[in-house]
Short mmCIF file of C-alpha atoms and ligand atoms in Angstrom, two decimals:
data_model
loop_
_atom_site.label_atom_id
_atom_site.label_comp_id
_atom_site.label_asym_id
_atom_site.label_seq_id
_atom_site.Cartn_x
_atom_site.Cartn_y
_atom_site.Cartn_z
CA UNK A 624 0.00 0.00 0.00
CA UNK A 625 2.71 2.46 1.01
CA UNK A 626 6.15 1.96 -0.45
CA UNK A 627 9.10 4.15 0.60
CA UNK A 628 12.06 3.66 -1.63
CA UNK A 629 15.53 4.97 -0.68
CA UNK A 630 14.35 8.27 0.76
CA UNK A 631 16.93 10.80 1.92
CA UNK A 632 16.41 14.26 3.28
CA UNK A 633 18.47 17.00 4.84
CA UNK A 634 17.27 20.26 6.37
CA UNK A 635 18.98 23.27 4.85
CA UNK A 636 20.99 24.96 7.57
CA UNK A 637 21.18 21.82 9.69
CA UNK A 638 24.36 19.96 8.77
CA UNK A 639 24.08 17.33 11.49
CA UNK A 640 20.77 15.78 10.61
CA UNK A 641 20.32 13.65 7.54
CA UNK A 642 17.53 11.17 6.96
CA UNK A 643 19.38 8.60 4.94
CA UNK A 644 18.30 5.86 2.63
CA UNK A 645 15.00 4.95 4.24
CA UNK A 646 13.22 1.88 2.82
CA UNK A 647 9.92 0.84 4.27
CA UNK A 648 6.69 -0.76 3.23
CA UNK A 649 3.32 -0.64 5.00
CA UNK A 650 0.73 -3.24 4.05
CA UNK A 651 -3.05 -3.06 4.24
CA UNK A 652 -4.42 -3.72 7.72
CA UNK A 653 -1.05 -3.30 9.40
CA UNK A 654 -0.22 -1.34 12.54
CA UNK A 655 3.42 -0.26 12.42
CA UNK A 656 5.19 1.72 15.14
CA UNK A 657 8.15 3.99 14.59
CA UNK A 658 10.29 4.25 17.70
CA UNK A 659 13.57 5.98 18.32
CA UNK A 660 15.28 8.56 20.49
CA UNK A 661 14.11 12.14 20.32
CA UNK A 662 15.60 13.74 17.20
CA UNK A 663 16.08 10.44 15.35
CA UNK A 664 13.87 11.56 12.44
CA UNK A 665 10.50 9.96 13.15
CA UNK A 666 8.40 13.11 12.60
CA UNK A 667 10.46 14.06 9.54
CA UNK A 668 9.67 10.68 7.99
CA UNK A 669 5.92 11.07 8.62
CA UNK A 670 5.99 14.54 7.06
CA UNK A 671 7.68 13.16 3.95
CA UNK A 672 5.11 10.40 3.70
CA UNK A 673 2.24 12.88 3.96
CA UNK A 674 3.86 15.21 1.42
CA UNK A 675 4.47 18.15 3.76
CA UNK A 676 8.20 18.00 3.07
CA UNK A 677 10.13 17.32 -0.15
CA UNK A 678 12.59 14.46 -0.19
CA UNK A 679 16.05 15.11 -1.62
CA UNK A 680 16.25 11.61 -3.02
CA UNK A 681 14.05 8.56 -3.39
CA UNK A 682 10.37 7.96 -4.05
CA UNK A 683 7.22 7.31 -2.05
CA UNK A 684 4.18 5.70 -3.57
CA UNK A 685 0.79 5.23 -1.97
CA UNK A 686 -1.84 2.99 -3.56
CA UNK A 687 0.46 2.91 -6.59
CA UNK A 688 0.53 6.70 -7.02
CA UNK A 689 3.63 8.81 -6.32
CA UNK A 690 3.56 11.27 -3.41
CA UNK A 691 4.99 14.68 -4.07
CA UNK A 692 6.05 17.30 -1.56
CA UNK A 693 5.17 21.02 -1.50
CA UNK A 694 7.48 21.83 -4.43
CA UNK A 695 5.02 20.04 -6.69
CA UNK A 696 1.85 19.86 -4.63
CA UNK A 697 0.71 23.21 -3.33
CA UNK A 698 -1.80 21.77 -0.93
CA UNK A 699 -0.07 19.20 1.22
CA UNK A 700 -1.86 15.95 1.81
CA UNK A 701 -2.76 12.82 -0.03
CA UNK A 702 -6.18 11.36 -0.67
CA UNK A 703 -6.81 8.30 1.46
CA UNK A 704 -4.23 9.33 4.06
CA UNK A 705 -4.68 11.36 7.19
CA UNK A 706 -1.97 12.74 9.46
CA UNK A 707 -2.45 13.64 13.13
CA UNK A 708 0.58 15.83 13.87
CA UNK A 709 2.24 16.29 17.23
CA UNK A 710 0.70 19.77 17.59
CA UNK A 711 -2.77 18.55 16.41
CA UNK A 712 -3.13 21.45 13.95
CA UNK A 713 -6.65 22.39 15.02
CA UNK A 714 -8.35 25.70 14.35
CA UNK A 715 -8.33 27.10 17.93
CA UNK A 716 -11.35 29.37 17.56
CA UNK A 717 -13.58 26.94 15.69
CA UNK A 718 -15.89 24.58 17.58
CA UNK A 719 -14.96 20.95 17.80
CA UNK A 720 -17.72 20.07 15.35
CA UNK A 721 -16.44 22.65 12.82
CA UNK A 722 -12.88 21.42 13.19
CA UNK A 723 -14.00 18.03 11.90
CA UNK A 724 -16.60 19.08 9.31
CA UNK A 725 -14.18 20.28 6.59
CA UNK A 726 -12.76 16.81 6.02
CA UNK A 727 -16.16 15.52 4.89
CA UNK A 728 -17.89 16.50 1.62
CA UNK A 729 -21.12 18.47 1.64
CA UNK A 730 -22.88 16.15 -0.80
CA UNK A 731 -24.93 14.36 1.87
CA UNK A 732 -25.41 16.60 4.88
CA UNK A 733 -27.34 14.05 6.90
CA UNK A 734 -24.57 11.54 6.49
CA UNK A 735 -21.97 14.15 7.34
CA UNK A 736 -23.68 15.02 10.60
CA UNK A 737 -24.14 11.37 11.49
CA UNK A 738 -20.51 10.59 10.73
CA UNK A 739 -19.20 13.45 12.87
CA UNK A 740 -21.36 12.29 15.78
CA UNK A 741 -20.06 8.79 15.26
CA UNK A 742 -16.38 9.71 15.53
CA UNK A 743 -17.01 12.08 18.43
CA UNK A 744 -18.77 9.28 20.27
CA UNK A 745 -15.98 6.85 19.45
CA UNK A 746 -13.49 9.19 21.12
CA UNK A 747 -15.80 10.00 23.96
CA UNK A 748 -16.02 13.73 23.21
CA UNK A 749 -19.54 14.16 21.89
CA UNK A 750 -20.32 16.49 24.82
CA UNK A 751 -17.56 18.82 23.65
CA UNK A 752 -18.85 19.30 20.14
CA UNK A 753 -19.90 22.94 20.58
CA UNK A 754 -16.78 24.02 22.46
CA UNK A 755 -13.97 26.00 20.88
CA UNK A 756 -10.79 23.98 20.48
CA UNK A 757 -8.84 26.60 22.41
CA UNK A 758 -10.89 25.89 25.53
CA UNK A 759 -10.04 22.19 25.59
CA UNK A 760 -7.31 20.37 27.54
CA UNK A 761 -4.38 18.81 25.69
CA UNK A 762 -5.90 15.36 25.90
CA UNK A 763 -9.23 16.61 24.59
CA UNK A 764 -7.55 18.39 21.66
CA UNK A 765 -5.66 15.23 20.88
CA UNK A 766 -8.90 13.29 20.70
CA UNK A 767 -10.48 15.91 18.40
CA UNK A 768 -7.49 15.61 16.09
CA UNK A 769 -7.84 11.81 16.01
CA UNK A 770 -11.59 12.05 15.49
CA UNK A 771 -11.01 14.36 12.54
CA UNK A 772 -8.47 11.94 11.11
CA UNK A 773 -10.87 9.04 11.31
CA UNK A 774 -13.90 10.93 9.98
CA UNK A 775 -12.99 10.70 6.34
CA UNK A 776 -12.31 6.99 6.56
CA UNK A 777 -8.67 6.99 5.48
CA UNK A 778 -6.79 3.93 4.19
CA UNK A 779 -3.70 4.99 6.08
CA UNK A 780 -3.54 6.89 9.33
CA UNK A 781 -0.29 8.61 10.30
CA UNK A 782 -0.17 9.35 14.02
CA UNK A 783 2.60 11.29 15.70
CA UNK A 784 2.64 10.47 19.44
CA UNK A 785 -1.13 9.85 19.51
CA UNK A 786 -1.37 8.97 23.18
CA UNK A 787 1.11 11.44 24.66
CA UNK A 788 -1.51 13.62 26.33
CA UNK A 789 -3.97 10.97 27.44
CA UNK A 790 -4.39 9.40 30.85
CA UNK A 791 -4.02 5.63 31.13
CA UNK A 792 -7.74 4.86 31.11
CA UNK A 793 -8.39 6.92 28.02
CA UNK A 794 -5.28 5.63 26.32
CA UNK A 795 -6.22 1.99 26.81
CA UNK A 796 -9.73 2.80 25.55
CA UNK A 797 -8.34 4.45 22.41
CA UNK A 798 -5.83 1.67 21.80
CA UNK A 799 -8.60 -0.91 21.82
CA UNK A 800 -10.69 1.26 19.50
CA UNK A 801 -7.84 1.65 17.05
CA UNK A 802 -7.22 -2.09 17.06
CA UNK A 803 -10.92 -2.78 16.44
CA UNK A 804 -10.96 -0.20 13.68
CA UNK A 805 -8.04 -1.85 11.90
CA UNK A 806 -9.70 -5.24 12.19
CA UNK A 807 -13.07 -3.98 11.03
CA UNK A 808 -12.06 -1.68 8.22
CA UNK A 809 -8.64 -2.93 7.15
CA UNK A 810 -7.01 0.51 7.40
CA UNK A 811 -3.32 0.75 8.16
CA UNK A 812 -1.72 2.77 10.90
CA UNK A 813 1.81 4.13 11.04
CA UNK A 814 2.41 5.72 14.41
CA UNK A 815 5.26 7.34 16.19
CA UNK A 816 5.46 6.57 19.88
CA UNK A 817 8.02 6.90 22.62
CA UNK A 818 6.05 4.60 24.92
CA UNK A 819 7.55 1.14 24.61
CA UNK A 820 4.46 -0.58 26.07
CA UNK A 821 2.26 1.04 23.44
CA UNK A 822 4.59 -0.02 20.65
CA UNK A 823 4.90 -3.58 21.95
CA UNK A 824 1.24 -4.14 22.67
CA UNK A 825 -0.36 -2.49 19.65
CA UNK A 826 1.99 -3.05 16.70
CA UNK A 827 2.25 -5.83 14.22
CA UNK A 828 5.68 -4.51 13.35
CA UNK A 829 8.12 -2.11 14.99
CA UNK A 830 10.61 0.02 13.06
CA UNK A 831 13.49 1.50 15.05
CA UNK A 832 15.20 4.72 13.97
CA UNK A 833 18.55 6.09 15.08
CA UNK A 834 20.22 9.25 13.73
CA UNK A 835 18.05 9.38 10.60
CA UNK A 836 18.34 5.71 9.68
CA UNK A 837 16.28 2.61 10.23
CA UNK A 838 18.44 0.34 12.34
CA UNK A 839 16.06 -2.54 13.03
CA UNK A 840 12.66 -3.76 11.93
CA UNK A 841 10.69 -6.75 13.20
CA UNK A 842 7.84 -8.12 15.27
CA UNK A 843 7.53 -6.74 18.82
CA UNK A 844 8.88 -10.04 20.19
CA UNK A 845 11.93 -9.96 17.91
CA UNK A 846 12.75 -6.36 18.71
CA UNK A 847 12.28 -6.89 22.47
CA UNK A 848 14.12 -10.20 22.75
CA UNK A 849 16.81 -9.76 20.08
CA UNK A 850 17.62 -6.06 19.83
CA UNK A 851 20.52 -5.59 17.47
CA UNK A 852 22.21 -3.00 19.70
CA UNK A 853 22.12 -1.63 23.23
CA UNK A 854 20.45 1.48 21.74
CA UNK A 855 17.46 -0.59 20.61
CA UNK A 856 17.33 -2.54 23.92
CA UNK A 857 17.21 0.65 25.96
CA UNK A 858 14.21 2.01 24.07
CA UNK A 859 12.07 -0.75 25.58
CA UNK A 860 12.13 0.06 29.27
CA UNK A 861 14.49 -0.78 32.13
CA UNK A 862 17.14 -3.24 31.03
CA UNK A 863 20.41 -4.61 32.37
CA UNK A 864 23.35 -4.26 29.99
CA UNK A 865 26.43 -5.97 31.35
CA UNK A 866 29.96 -6.46 29.93
CA UNK A 867 30.08 -9.84 28.26
CA UNK A 868 33.33 -10.96 29.91
CA UNK A 869 32.20 -9.93 33.39
CA UNK A 870 28.85 -11.71 32.86
CA UNK A 871 30.47 -14.89 31.59
CA UNK A 872 32.81 -15.15 34.57
CA UNK A 873 30.26 -14.22 37.24
CA UNK A 874 27.51 -16.59 36.07
CA UNK A 875 29.68 -19.18 34.30
CA UNK A 876 27.67 -18.75 31.08
CA UNK A 877 28.81 -18.63 27.52
CA UNK A 878 28.97 -15.44 25.46
CA UNK A 879 30.19 -16.03 21.94
CA UNK A 880 29.69 -13.09 19.64
CA UNK A 881 29.01 -9.92 21.53
CA UNK A 882 30.74 -7.45 23.83
CA UNK A 883 27.58 -6.89 25.93
CA UNK A 884 24.82 -9.01 27.38
CA UNK A 885 21.20 -7.95 27.80
CA UNK A 886 19.19 -9.28 30.73
CA UNK A 887 15.60 -8.14 31.20
CA UNK A 888 14.72 -7.50 34.86
CA UNK A 889 12.00 -10.20 34.81
CA UNK A 890 14.50 -12.78 33.54
CA UNK A 891 16.31 -12.76 36.85
CA UNK A 892 15.10 -14.78 39.84
CA UNK A 893 16.04 -14.37 43.46
CA UNK A 894 16.24 -17.02 46.11
CA UNK A 895 17.40 -17.31 49.69
CA UNK A 896 19.11 -20.67 49.08
CA UNK A 897 20.87 -21.08 45.74
CA UNK A 898 22.42 -19.05 42.95
CA UNK A 899 25.07 -16.38 42.69
CA UNK A 900 25.41 -14.45 45.99
CA UNK A 901 24.30 -10.83 45.90
CA UNK A 902 23.26 -8.00 48.18
CA UNK A 903 20.04 -5.98 47.94
CA UNK A 904 20.78 -2.29 47.70
CA UNK A 905 17.23 -1.06 47.20
CA UNK A 906 13.68 -2.38 46.97
CA UNK A 907 11.17 -0.20 45.19
CA UNK A 908 7.45 -0.97 45.26
CA UNK A 909 5.94 -0.89 41.74
CA UNK A 910 2.42 -2.17 42.31
CA UNK A 911 2.30 -5.68 40.89
CA UNK A 912 6.02 -6.28 41.43
CA UNK A 913 9.01 -4.92 43.26
CA UNK A 914 12.04 -3.53 41.52
CA UNK A 915 15.12 -4.59 43.40
CA UNK A 916 18.62 -3.32 42.81
CA UNK A 917 21.17 -5.97 43.64
CA UNK A 918 24.94 -5.90 43.67
CA UNK A 919 27.11 -8.87 42.80
CA UNK A 920 30.77 -8.98 43.54
CA UNK A 921 32.81 -9.03 40.37
CA UNK A 922 29.96 -7.99 38.07
CA UNK A 923 30.58 -4.58 36.47
CA UNK A 924 27.01 -3.39 36.88
CA UNK A 925 24.31 -3.52 39.51
CA UNK A 926 21.28 -5.50 38.37
CA UNK A 927 17.65 -4.42 38.29
CA UNK A 928 15.39 -7.30 39.17
CA UNK A 929 11.64 -7.34 38.75
CA UNK A 930 10.43 -9.53 41.59
CA UNK A 931 6.81 -10.64 42.13
CA UNK A 932 6.86 -11.33 45.87
CA UNK A 933 6.40 -7.93 47.46
CA UNK A 934 8.34 -7.42 50.69
CA UNK A 935 10.20 -10.73 50.74
CA UNK A 936 13.62 -9.16 50.37
CA UNK A 937 14.69 -5.87 51.86
CA UNK A 938 17.61 -3.49 51.63
CA UNK A 939 20.84 -5.04 52.96
CA UNK A 940 19.53 -8.62 52.58
CA UNK A 941 21.84 -11.32 51.20
CA UNK A 942 20.16 -13.11 48.30
CA UNK A 943 21.08 -15.53 45.49
CA UNK A 944 20.59 -14.59 41.88
CA UNK A 945 19.81 -16.84 38.89
CA UNK A 946 19.64 -15.72 35.27
CA UNK A 947 16.81 -17.40 33.37
CA UNK A 948 17.61 -15.97 29.98
CA UNK A 949 19.82 -13.37 28.33
CA UNK A 950 20.68 -12.10 24.91
CA UNK A 951 24.00 -11.25 23.34
CA UNK A 952 23.95 -7.69 22.09
CA UNK A 953 26.48 -5.25 20.69
CA UNK A 954 27.01 -1.66 21.79
P1 ADP B 1428 11.85 13.02 16.11
O1 ADP B 1428 10.44 13.19 15.66
O2 ADP B 1428 12.40 11.61 15.95
O3 ADP B 1428 12.07 13.51 17.50
P2 ADP B 1428 12.44 14.97 14.06
O4 ADP B 1428 12.13 14.29 12.77
O5 ADP B 1428 11.45 15.96 14.54
O6 ADP B 1428 12.81 13.91 15.18
O7 ADP B 1428 13.83 15.73 13.91
C1 ADP B 1428 15.00 15.11 13.45
C2 ADP B 1428 16.14 16.11 13.43
O8 ADP B 1428 15.87 17.11 12.44
C3 ADP B 1428 16.35 16.83 14.72
O9 ADP B 1428 17.73 16.94 14.89
C4 ADP B 1428 15.71 18.18 14.50
O10 ADP B 1428 16.33 19.17 15.24
C5 ADP B 1428 15.93 18.40 13.02
N1 ADP B 1428 14.87 19.22 12.42
C6 ADP B 1428 13.54 18.99 12.49
N2 ADP B 1428 12.85 19.92 11.80
C7 ADP B 1428 13.76 20.78 11.32
C8 ADP B 1428 13.72 21.99 10.51
N3 ADP B 1428 12.55 22.45 10.07
N4 ADP B 1428 14.89 22.60 10.18
C9 ADP B 1428 16.09 22.12 10.63
N5 ADP B 1428 16.19 20.99 11.35
C10 ADP B 1428 15.09 20.35 11.71
MG1 MG B 1429 8.74 13.98 16.66
#
């Protein structure tokens, strides 16, 4: 559906940043997440896809038609695609209803009204329809922007940090709705997110960007369990990255190809009887689990352990550590 072929882009006056040789394909009915450190080029890529920016090199086609930037296309945007930008791009003085209305044709006014009500209801903001956008909270504005994006029934939805201003309850609600929408209508979603849980739970595929390049692409499980670098590993929450040699000696395990080892905090177990001796430096309550920091003599890093039995081990306790699984990973 969307094919990005060897796209490169630099910003005039910004010598450091260069989006280089991006290749990516989005299929029908797919949810793809773009993740990467701030400044890695995620928003730039979405703007190129939507035709708000011109690429220096490469081509983008959508439903077999080429996408052109503003140098060719005076009005940015592509039929069948909708983009919810980070700043929402609402008309602040127009009512919520009137912010959404322009994306729908005036050929059938009854349908138009019905459709606007439908999307407002879906995002739980029907009661706001007569309010001016400027009088809404950030989360409410975000929902208006998403409602507007959905109203025209796009084939591809581009979302830049769609959940950043929503509380957990609302976010989970919207995530389920987006999933249902993809299943029901077969639209595709390409979204930028910095929340690793959102990316892991919602995506069919995750694309990782670093310094203007795509550095890894795969299923959430592949990216989480076999990150190709410590950069990728660190994007997905608290992780332990230990020197390979120190790890191999301390735990008597084999490390063959890498200079670092990745151990997820839930892949470590603690016991009071057997394992590698360690000392608890800190126990932090996290709701369903406790995050313990333990120190092992000879290991170059303290380990973060996610432990399900609240209160069993305390600061200063002696414990024994076992590693259930680990991955070899390069810097
Ligand atoms: P992300 O969305 O991943 O945080 P962006 O795509 O917004 O990253 O930005 C990538 C890089 O390009 C950053 O270094 C940013 O400062 C730079 N950049 C973004 N927009 C412009 C612009 N209009 N002019 C010059 N540099 C820009
Ligand atoms: Mg951005």
